Amino acid sequence: MLLIPAIDLKDGACVRLRQGRMEDDTVFSDNPVEMAGKWVAAGGRRLHLVDLNGAFAGEPVNGEVIRAIAKAYPDVPIQVGGGIRDEATIQAYLDAGVTWCIIGTQAVKDPDFVARACKAFPGHVMVGLDAKDGMVAVEGWAEVSDMPAVDLAKKFEDAGVSAIVYTDISRDGMLEGPATGLYRSMLARLPGLELIASGGVSGMEDVEALAEMDVFGIIIGKAIYEGKLDVQTAIEMYQIESEI
């Protein structure tokens, strides 16, 4: 299992939101490149970057910071989400050194785009399912659709996506524990899925619970920024040595 430190970018700074609300943010660093280095030094073998402004704008906004992080740590695979709506954006990120692009809103609006992207960029595309009460949210989590997240994930079962990043919005940034029930449902419906769980991890007990569920990876955010979870200890205890 991979433990993946998150770096959420808003106006060029590293922040954490509560339940995805842009107006309810805490700034943890005005130097995201330096923050990335902290997590790499702690043993992180992958980074999760989110362009929060881009998710609302529908196009990259913090692309310069993302490129700087990829340049500073070329040996660390990076997955990026937020504002990725076309193939040109994917190509630009891959050219900058990003390994995976996460398609969120566009996966809901145009599921066929995911298949096209997987064909154009094999092995470099993930789908981000951000859900509230099990229903997919789009446009930077500002709008909740009538599409169950599990049903949408099923559409991409044979598309060639590298993984599904599933975020429970109601738990994100709240330190109230992960949505284990939702993850179990997803894994049961899609047994061959590489699922990356996101949202709610508050400490080592949550990491242990998710490890027992056989998820592929866990995105860890607020817990490591607020010192609730020691990322180096968690990585040493739970991160398996596997090809990523």
PDB file of C-alpha atoms in Angstrom:
ATOM      1  CA  MET A   1       0.000   0.000   0.000  1.00  0.00           C
ATOM      2  CA  LEU A   2       1.207   3.472  -0.856  1.00  0.00           C
ATOM      3  CA  LEU A   3       0.931   6.433   1.489  1.00  0.00           C
ATOM      4  CA  ILE A   4       0.728   9.537  -0.653  1.00  0.00           C
ATOM      5  CA  PRO A   5       1.248  12.996   0.887  1.00  0.00           C
ATOM      6  CA  ALA A   6      -1.103  15.628  -0.522  1.00  0.00           C
ATOM      7  CA  ILE A   7      -0.204  19.155  -1.555  1.00  0.00           C
ATOM      8  CA  ASP A   8      -3.288  21.235  -2.297  1.00  0.00           C
ATOM      9  CA  LEU A   9      -2.505  24.454  -4.137  1.00  0.00           C
ATOM     10  CA  LYS A  10      -4.484  27.658  -3.843  1.00  0.00           C
ATOM     11  CA  ASP A  11      -3.115  30.974  -5.128  1.00  0.00           C
ATOM     12  CA  GLY A  12       0.372  29.462  -5.217  1.00  0.00           C
ATOM     13  CA  ALA A  13       0.335  28.370  -1.557  1.00  0.00           C
ATOM     14  CA  CYS A  14       0.011  24.964   0.110  1.00  0.00           C
ATOM     15  CA  VAL A  15      -3.353  24.849   1.885  1.00  0.00           C
ATOM     16  CA  ARG A  16      -5.918  22.454   3.312  1.00  0.00           C
ATOM     17  CA  LEU A  17      -9.643  22.940   2.912  1.00  0.00           C
ATOM     18  CA  ARG A  18     -12.498  21.743   5.083  1.00  0.00           C
ATOM     19  CA  GLN A  19     -15.042  19.708   3.084  1.00  0.00           C
ATOM     20  CA  GLY A  20     -13.779  21.274  -0.122  1.00  0.00           C
ATOM     21  CA  ARG A  21     -14.873  24.826   0.717  1.00  0.00           C
ATOM     22  CA  MET A  22     -12.474  27.311  -0.869  1.00  0.00           C
ATOM     23  CA  GLU A  23     -13.397  29.969   1.672  1.00  0.00           C
ATOM     24  CA  ASP A  24     -12.552  27.628   4.583  1.00  0.00           C
ATOM     25  CA  ASP A  25      -8.842  27.111   4.058  1.00  0.00           C
ATOM     26  CA  THR A  26      -5.734  26.964   6.214  1.00  0.00           C
ATOM     27  CA  VAL A  27      -2.409  27.988   4.683  1.00  0.00           C
ATOM     28  CA  PHE A  28       0.411  25.678   5.757  1.00  0.00           C
ATOM     29  CA  SER A  29       3.186  27.006   3.535  1.00  0.00           C
ATOM     30  CA  ASP A  30       3.805  29.665   0.934  1.00  0.00           C
ATOM     31  CA  ASN A  31       6.566  27.461  -0.487  1.00  0.00           C
ATOM     32  CA  PRO A  32       4.963  24.283  -1.894  1.00  0.00           C
ATOM     33  CA  VAL A  33       8.243  23.134  -3.440  1.00  0.00           C
ATOM     34  CA  GLU A  34       9.856  23.136  -0.011  1.00  0.00           C
ATOM     35  CA  MET A  35       6.838  21.347   1.465  1.00  0.00           C
ATOM     36  CA  ALA A  36       7.107  18.660  -1.212  1.00  0.00           C
ATOM     37  CA  GLY A  37      10.724  18.185  -0.200  1.00  0.00           C
ATOM     38  CA  LYS A  38       9.676  17.622   3.397  1.00  0.00           C
ATOM     39  CA  TRP A  39       7.406  14.729   2.434  1.00  0.00           C
ATOM     40  CA  VAL A  40       9.972  13.264   0.053  1.00  0.00           C
ATOM     41  CA  ALA A  41      12.594  13.369   2.808  1.00  0.00           C
ATOM     42  CA  ALA A  42      10.165  11.536   5.096  1.00  0.00           C
ATOM     43  CA  GLY A  43      10.025   8.650   2.630  1.00  0.00           C
ATOM     44  CA  GLY A  44       7.131   9.587   0.362  1.00  0.00           C
ATOM     45  CA  ARG A  45       7.460   7.729  -2.947  1.00  0.00           C
ATOM     46  CA  ARG A  46       4.614   9.558  -4.657  1.00  0.00           C
ATOM     47  CA  LEU A  47       3.027  13.002  -4.298  1.00  0.00           C
ATOM     48  CA  HIS A  48      -0.596  14.007  -4.836  1.00  0.00           C
ATOM     49  CA  LEU A  49      -0.966  17.576  -6.119  1.00  0.00           C
ATOM     50  CA  VAL A  50      -4.282  19.366  -6.556  1.00  0.00           C
ATOM     51  CA  ASP A  51      -4.762  22.654  -8.363  1.00  0.00           C
ATOM     52  CA  LEU A  52      -7.727  23.932  -6.361  1.00  0.00           C
ATOM     53  CA  ASN A  53      -8.074  27.132  -8.359  1.00  0.00           C
ATOM     54  CA  GLY A  54      -7.876  25.090 -11.535  1.00  0.00           C
ATOM     55  CA  ALA A  55     -10.707  22.818 -10.416  1.00  0.00           C
ATOM     56  CA  PHE A  56     -13.028  25.819 -10.311  1.00  0.00           C
ATOM     57  CA  ALA A  57     -11.587  27.573 -13.362  1.00  0.00           C
ATOM     58  CA  GLY A  58     -11.693  24.457 -15.549  1.00  0.00           C
ATOM     59  CA  GLU A  59      -8.068  24.926 -16.576  1.00  0.00           C
ATOM     60  CA  PRO A  60      -4.670  24.919 -14.841  1.00  0.00           C
ATOM     61  CA  VAL A  61      -4.005  27.926 -12.604  1.00  0.00           C
ATOM     62  CA  ASN A  62      -1.171  26.680 -10.401  1.00  0.00           C
ATOM     63  CA  GLY A  63       0.639  24.946 -13.233  1.00  0.00           C
ATOM     64  CA  GLU A  64       3.854  26.869 -12.660  1.00  0.00           C
ATOM     65  CA  VAL A  65       4.118  25.597  -9.076  1.00  0.00           C
ATOM     66  CA  ILE A  66       3.366  22.041 -10.205  1.00  0.00           C
ATOM     67  CA  ARG A  67       6.077  22.226 -12.838  1.00  0.00           C
ATOM     68  CA  ALA A  68       8.513  23.531 -10.232  1.00  0.00           C
ATOM     69  CA  ILE A  69       7.794  20.600  -7.911  1.00  0.00           C
ATOM     70  CA  ALA A  70       8.194  18.089 -10.732  1.00  0.00           C
ATOM     71  CA  LYS A  71      11.503  19.694 -11.724  1.00  0.00           C
ATOM     72  CA  ALA A  72      12.789  19.757  -8.144  1.00  0.00           C
ATOM     73  CA  TYR A  73      12.028  16.069  -7.502  1.00  0.00           C
ATOM     74  CA  PRO A  74      12.326  14.323 -10.884  1.00  0.00           C
ATOM     75  CA  ASP A  75      12.643  10.850  -9.341  1.00  0.00           C
ATOM     76  CA  VAL A  76       9.361  11.103  -7.394  1.00  0.00           C
ATOM     77  CA  PRO A  77       6.202  10.163  -9.337  1.00  0.00           C
ATOM     78  CA  ILE A  78       3.544  12.871  -9.175  1.00  0.00           C
ATOM     79  CA  GLN A  79      -0.198  12.623  -9.721  1.00  0.00           C
ATOM     80  CA  VAL A  80      -2.048  15.861 -10.457  1.00  0.00           C
ATOM     81  CA  GLY A  81      -5.719  16.786 -10.407  1.00  0.00           C
ATOM     82  CA  GLY A  82      -7.745  19.962 -10.815  1.00  0.00           C
ATOM     83  CA  GLY A  83      -8.754  21.647 -14.063  1.00  0.00           C
ATOM     84  CA  ILE A  84      -7.746  18.845 -16.431  1.00  0.00           C
ATOM     85  CA  ARG A  85     -10.405  18.987 -19.143  1.00  0.00           C
ATOM     86  CA  ASP A  86      -8.568  18.267 -22.420  1.00  0.00           C
ATOM     87  CA  GLU A  87      -5.726  16.272 -23.942  1.00  0.00           C
ATOM     88  CA  ALA A  88      -3.537  19.348 -24.390  1.00  0.00           C
ATOM     89  CA  THR A  89      -3.455  19.861 -20.616  1.00  0.00           C
ATOM     90  CA  ILE A  90      -2.528  16.235 -20.049  1.00  0.00           C
ATOM     91  CA  GLN A  91       0.273  16.470 -22.597  1.00  0.00           C
ATOM     92  CA  ALA A  92       1.602  19.654 -21.015  1.00  0.00           C
ATOM     93  CA  TYR A  93       1.717  18.079 -17.556  1.00  0.00           C
ATOM     94  CA  LEU A  94       3.408  14.925 -18.813  1.00  0.00           C
ATOM     95  CA  ASP A  95       5.962  17.058 -20.651  1.00  0.00           C
ATOM     96  CA  ALA A  96       6.618  18.866 -17.350  1.00  0.00           C
ATOM     97  CA  GLY A  97       7.452  15.615 -15.576  1.00  0.00           C
ATOM     98  CA  VAL A  98       4.088  14.696 -14.041  1.00  0.00           C
ATOM     99  CA  THR A  99       3.416  10.933 -14.136  1.00  0.00           C
ATOM    100  CA  TRP A 100      -0.378  10.753 -13.834  1.00  0.00           C
ATOM    101  CA  CYS A 101      -3.178  13.184 -14.607  1.00  0.00           C
ATOM    102  CA  ILE A 102      -6.412  12.795 -12.662  1.00  0.00           C
ATOM    103  CA  ILE A 103      -9.609  13.472 -14.613  1.00  0.00           C
ATOM    104  CA  GLY A 104     -12.505  14.512 -12.394  1.00  0.00           C
ATOM    105  CA  THR A 105     -15.256  16.812 -13.647  1.00  0.00           C
ATOM    106  CA  GLN A 106     -14.660  15.887 -17.286  1.00  0.00           C
ATOM    107  CA  ALA A 107     -15.052  12.194 -16.426  1.00  0.00           C
ATOM    108  CA  VAL A 108     -18.610  12.956 -15.300  1.00  0.00           C
ATOM    109  CA  LYS A 109     -19.492  15.295 -18.144  1.00  0.00           C
ATOM    110  CA  ASP A 110     -17.875  13.248 -20.912  1.00  0.00           C
ATOM    111  CA  PRO A 111     -17.004   9.674 -19.852  1.00  0.00           C
ATOM    112  CA  ASP A 112     -15.787   8.914 -23.371  1.00  0.00           C
ATOM    113  CA  PHE A 113     -13.041  11.493 -22.849  1.00  0.00           C
ATOM    114  CA  VAL A 114     -11.493   9.172 -20.270  1.00  0.00           C
ATOM    115  CA  ALA A 115     -11.291   6.340 -22.787  1.00  0.00           C
ATOM    116  CA  ARG A 116      -9.767   8.649 -25.391  1.00  0.00           C
ATOM    117  CA  ALA A 117      -7.242   9.982 -22.906  1.00  0.00           C
ATOM    118  CA  CYS A 118      -6.267   6.475 -21.779  1.00  0.00           C
ATOM    119  CA  LYS A 119      -5.696   5.519 -25.400  1.00  0.00           C
ATOM    120  CA  ALA A 120      -3.653   8.645 -26.114  1.00  0.00           C
ATOM    121  CA  PHE A 121      -1.652   8.477 -22.873  1.00  0.00           C
ATOM    122  CA  PRO A 122      -1.604   4.813 -21.780  1.00  0.00           C
ATOM    123  CA  GLY A 123      -0.613   4.326 -18.158  1.00  0.00           C
ATOM    124  CA  HIS A 124      -0.816   8.031 -17.328  1.00  0.00           C
ATOM    125  CA  VAL A 125      -4.510   8.639 -16.634  1.00  0.00           C
ATOM    126  CA  MET A 126      -6.474   8.285 -13.405  1.00  0.00           C
ATOM    127  CA  VAL A 127     -10.078   9.143 -12.626  1.00  0.00           C
ATOM    128  CA  GLY A 128     -10.924  11.251  -9.591  1.00  0.00           C
ATOM    129  CA  LEU A 129     -14.312  10.507  -8.050  1.00  0.00           C
ATOM    130  CA  ASP A 130     -15.214  13.124  -5.466  1.00  0.00           C
ATOM    131  CA  ALA A 131     -18.441  12.179  -3.751  1.00  0.00           C
ATOM    132  CA  LYS A 132     -20.854  13.536  -1.170  1.00  0.00           C
ATOM    133  CA  ASP A 133     -23.251  10.994   0.326  1.00  0.00           C
ATOM    134  CA  GLY A 134     -22.089   8.617  -2.389  1.00  0.00           C
ATOM    135  CA  MET A 135     -22.993  10.991  -5.253  1.00  0.00           C
ATOM    136  CA  VAL A 136     -20.354  12.440  -7.548  1.00  0.00           C
ATOM    137  CA  ALA A 137     -19.514  16.141  -7.211  1.00  0.00           C
ATOM    138  CA  VAL A 138     -17.998  18.274  -9.966  1.00  0.00           C
ATOM    139  CA  GLU A 139     -16.641  21.763 -10.648  1.00  0.00           C
ATOM    140  CA  GLY A 140     -14.286  21.785  -7.673  1.00  0.00           C
ATOM    141  CA  TRP A 141     -16.935  20.034  -5.539  1.00  0.00           C
ATOM    142  CA  ALA A 142     -19.272  22.999  -5.963  1.00  0.00           C
ATOM    143  CA  GLU A 143     -21.985  20.929  -7.673  1.00  0.00           C
ATOM    144  CA  VAL A 144     -23.310  17.492  -6.679  1.00  0.00           C
ATOM    145  CA  SER A 145     -24.604  15.344  -9.538  1.00  0.00           C
ATOM    146  CA  ASP A 146     -27.238  12.599  -9.492  1.00  0.00           C
ATOM    147  CA  MET A 147     -24.655   9.960 -10.435  1.00  0.00           C
ATOM    148  CA  PRO A 148     -23.655   7.377  -7.786  1.00  0.00           C
ATOM    149  CA  ALA A 149     -19.877   7.258  -7.580  1.00  0.00           C
ATOM    150  CA  VAL A 150     -19.768   3.459  -7.702  1.00  0.00           C
ATOM    151  CA  ASP A 151     -21.839   3.396 -10.907  1.00  0.00           C
ATOM    152  CA  LEU A 152     -19.568   5.957 -12.553  1.00  0.00           C
ATOM    153  CA  ALA A 153     -16.470   4.006 -11.556  1.00  0.00           C
ATOM    154  CA  LYS A 154     -17.972   0.944 -13.216  1.00  0.00           C
ATOM    155  CA  LYS A 155     -17.991   2.808 -16.539  1.00  0.00           C
ATOM    156  CA  PHE A 156     -14.223   3.058 -16.443  1.00  0.00           C
ATOM    157  CA  GLU A 157     -13.568  -0.559 -15.495  1.00  0.00           C
ATOM    158  CA  ASP A 158     -12.235  -1.420 -18.949  1.00  0.00           C
ATOM    159  CA  ALA A 159     -11.102   2.018 -20.078  1.00  0.00           C
ATOM    160  CA  GLY A 160      -7.486   1.543 -19.056  1.00  0.00           C
ATOM    161  CA  VAL A 161      -7.305   3.985 -16.132  1.00  0.00           C
ATOM    162  CA  SER A 162      -4.325   3.527 -13.847  1.00  0.00           C
ATOM    163  CA  ALA A 163      -6.375   4.007 -10.673  1.00  0.00           C
ATOM    164  CA  ILE A 164      -9.481   5.572  -9.162  1.00  0.00           C
ATOM    165  CA  VAL A 165      -8.925   8.319  -6.593  1.00  0.00           C
ATOM    166  CA  TYR A 166     -12.039   8.316  -4.391  1.00  0.00           C
ATOM    167  CA  THR A 167     -12.573  11.262  -2.077  1.00  0.00           C
ATOM    168  CA  ASP A 168     -15.387  11.541   0.433  1.00  0.00           C
ATOM    169  CA  ILE A 169     -15.994  15.294   0.502  1.00  0.00           C
ATOM    170  CA  SER A 170     -17.889  15.299   3.782  1.00  0.00           C
ATOM    171  CA  ARG A 171     -14.836  13.840   5.536  1.00  0.00           C
ATOM    172  CA  ASP A 172     -12.084  15.672   3.684  1.00  0.00           C
ATOM    173  CA  GLY A 173     -10.081  17.874   6.014  1.00  0.00           C
ATOM    174  CA  MET A 174     -12.265  16.952   8.988  1.00  0.00           C
ATOM    175  CA  LEU A 175     -10.036  14.328  10.675  1.00  0.00           C
ATOM    176  CA  GLU A 176     -13.130  12.229  11.401  1.00  0.00           C
ATOM    177  CA  GLY A 177     -11.990   8.937   9.895  1.00  0.00           C
ATOM    178  CA  PRO A 178     -12.241   7.580   6.335  1.00  0.00           C
ATOM    179  CA  ALA A 179     -15.373   6.397   4.539  1.00  0.00           C
ATOM    180  CA  THR A 180     -14.562   2.714   4.903  1.00  0.00           C
ATOM    181  CA  GLY A 181     -18.066   1.622   3.921  1.00  0.00           C
ATOM    182  CA  LEU A 182     -17.883   3.420   0.606  1.00  0.00           C
ATOM    183  CA  TYR A 183     -14.455   1.991  -0.125  1.00  0.00           C
ATOM    184  CA  ARG A 184     -15.620  -1.549   0.671  1.00  0.00           C
ATOM    185  CA  SER A 185     -18.555  -1.085  -1.692  1.00  0.00           C
ATOM    186  CA  MET A 186     -16.275   0.157  -4.445  1.00  0.00           C
ATOM    187  CA  LEU A 187     -13.812  -2.720  -4.025  1.00  0.00           C
ATOM    188  CA  ALA A 188     -16.638  -5.276  -3.955  1.00  0.00           C
ATOM    189  CA  ARG A 189     -18.147  -3.950  -7.193  1.00  0.00           C
ATOM    190  CA  LEU A 190     -14.779  -3.568  -8.906  1.00  0.00           C
ATOM    191  CA  PRO A 191     -12.460  -6.253  -7.516  1.00  0.00           C
ATOM    192  CA  GLY A 192      -9.661  -5.539 -10.007  1.00  0.00           C
ATOM    193  CA  LEU A 193      -9.648  -1.813  -9.278  1.00  0.00           C
ATOM    194  CA  GLU A 194      -6.611   0.029  -7.976  1.00  0.00           C
ATOM    195  CA  LEU A 195      -8.359   2.281  -5.470  1.00  0.00           C
ATOM    196  CA  ILE A 196      -6.665   5.258  -3.846  1.00  0.00           C
ATOM    197  CA  ALA A 197      -8.609   6.382  -0.781  1.00  0.00           C
ATOM    198  CA  SER A 198      -8.768  10.046   0.147  1.00  0.00           C
ATOM    199  CA  GLY A 199     -10.416  12.022   2.926  1.00  0.00           C
ATOM    200  CA  GLY A 200     -10.781  11.776   6.689  1.00  0.00           C
ATOM    201  CA  VAL A 201      -7.572   9.992   7.709  1.00  0.00           C
ATOM    202  CA  SER A 202      -6.866  11.191  11.239  1.00  0.00           C
ATOM    203  CA  GLY A 203      -4.130   8.925  12.549  1.00  0.00           C
ATOM    204  CA  MET A 204      -2.432   5.556  12.503  1.00  0.00           C
ATOM    205  CA  GLU A 205      -5.603   3.626  13.332  1.00  0.00           C
ATOM    206  CA  ASP A 206      -7.214   4.873  10.121  1.00  0.00           C
ATOM    207  CA  VAL A 207      -4.149   3.913   8.109  1.00  0.00           C
ATOM    208  CA  GLU A 208      -4.274   0.432   9.636  1.00  0.00           C
ATOM    209  CA  ALA A 209      -7.990   0.053   8.864  1.00  0.00           C
ATOM    210  CA  LEU A 210      -7.495   1.016   5.218  1.00  0.00           C
ATOM    211  CA  ALA A 211      -4.464  -1.246   4.889  1.00  0.00           C
ATOM    212  CA  GLU A 212      -6.605  -4.185   5.987  1.00  0.00           C
ATOM    213  CA  MET A 213      -9.100  -3.354   3.211  1.00  0.00           C
ATOM    214  CA  ASP A 214      -6.413  -3.831   0.564  1.00  0.00           C
ATOM    215  CA  VAL A 215      -6.705  -0.400  -1.007  1.00  0.00           C
ATOM    216  CA  PHE A 216      -3.864   0.418  -3.387  1.00  0.00           C
ATOM    217  CA  GLY A 217      -3.013   3.718  -1.731  1.00  0.00           C
ATOM    218  CA  ILE A 218      -4.042   6.355   0.796  1.00  0.00           C
ATOM    219  CA  ILE A 219      -3.799  10.095   0.298  1.00  0.00           C
ATOM    220  CA  ILE A 220      -2.855  11.740   3.571  1.00  0.00           C
ATOM    221  CA  GLY A 221      -3.332  15.445   4.062  1.00  0.00           C
ATOM    222  CA  LYS A 222      -4.495  17.388   7.080  1.00  0.00           C
ATOM    223  CA  ALA A 223      -3.386  14.699   9.552  1.00  0.00           C
ATOM    224  CA  ILE A 224       0.263  15.085   8.544  1.00  0.00           C
ATOM    225  CA  TYR A 225       0.088  18.875   8.368  1.00  0.00           C
ATOM    226  CA  GLU A 226      -1.316  19.112  11.872  1.00  0.00           C
ATOM    227  CA  GLY A 227       0.964  16.449  13.346  1.00  0.00           C
ATOM    228  CA  LYS A 228      -1.792  13.899  13.984  1.00  0.00           C
ATOM    229  CA  LEU A 229       0.060  11.341  11.882  1.00  0.00           C
ATOM    230  CA  ASP A 230       3.821  10.972  11.561  1.00  0.00           C
ATOM    231  CA  VAL A 231       4.240  10.327   7.861  1.00  0.00           C
ATOM    232  CA  GLN A 232       7.663   8.722   8.166  1.00  0.00           C
ATOM    233  CA  THR A 233       6.477   6.250  10.804  1.00  0.00           C
ATOM    234  CA  ALA A 234       3.347   5.414   8.813  1.00  0.00           C
ATOM    235  CA  ILE A 235       5.373   4.828   5.667  1.00  0.00           C
ATOM    236  CA  GLU A 236       7.846   2.599   7.472  1.00  0.00           C
ATOM    237  CA  MET A 237       5.045   0.522   8.971  1.00  0.00           C
ATOM    238  CA  TYR A 238       2.577   0.208   6.117  1.00  0.00           C
ATOM    239  CA  GLN A 239       4.105   1.099   2.773  1.00  0.00           C
ATOM    240  CA  ILE A 240       5.037  -2.018   0.879  1.00  0.00           C
ATOM    241  CA  GLU A 241       7.973  -2.150  -1.475  1.00  0.00           C
ATOM    242  CA  SER A 242       6.192  -2.378  -4.782  1.00  0.00           C
ATOM    243  CA  GLU A 243       6.707  -0.979  -8.228  1.00  0.00           C
ATOM    244  CA  ILE A 244       4.873   2.342  -8.578  1.00  0.00           C
TER     245      ILE A 244
END
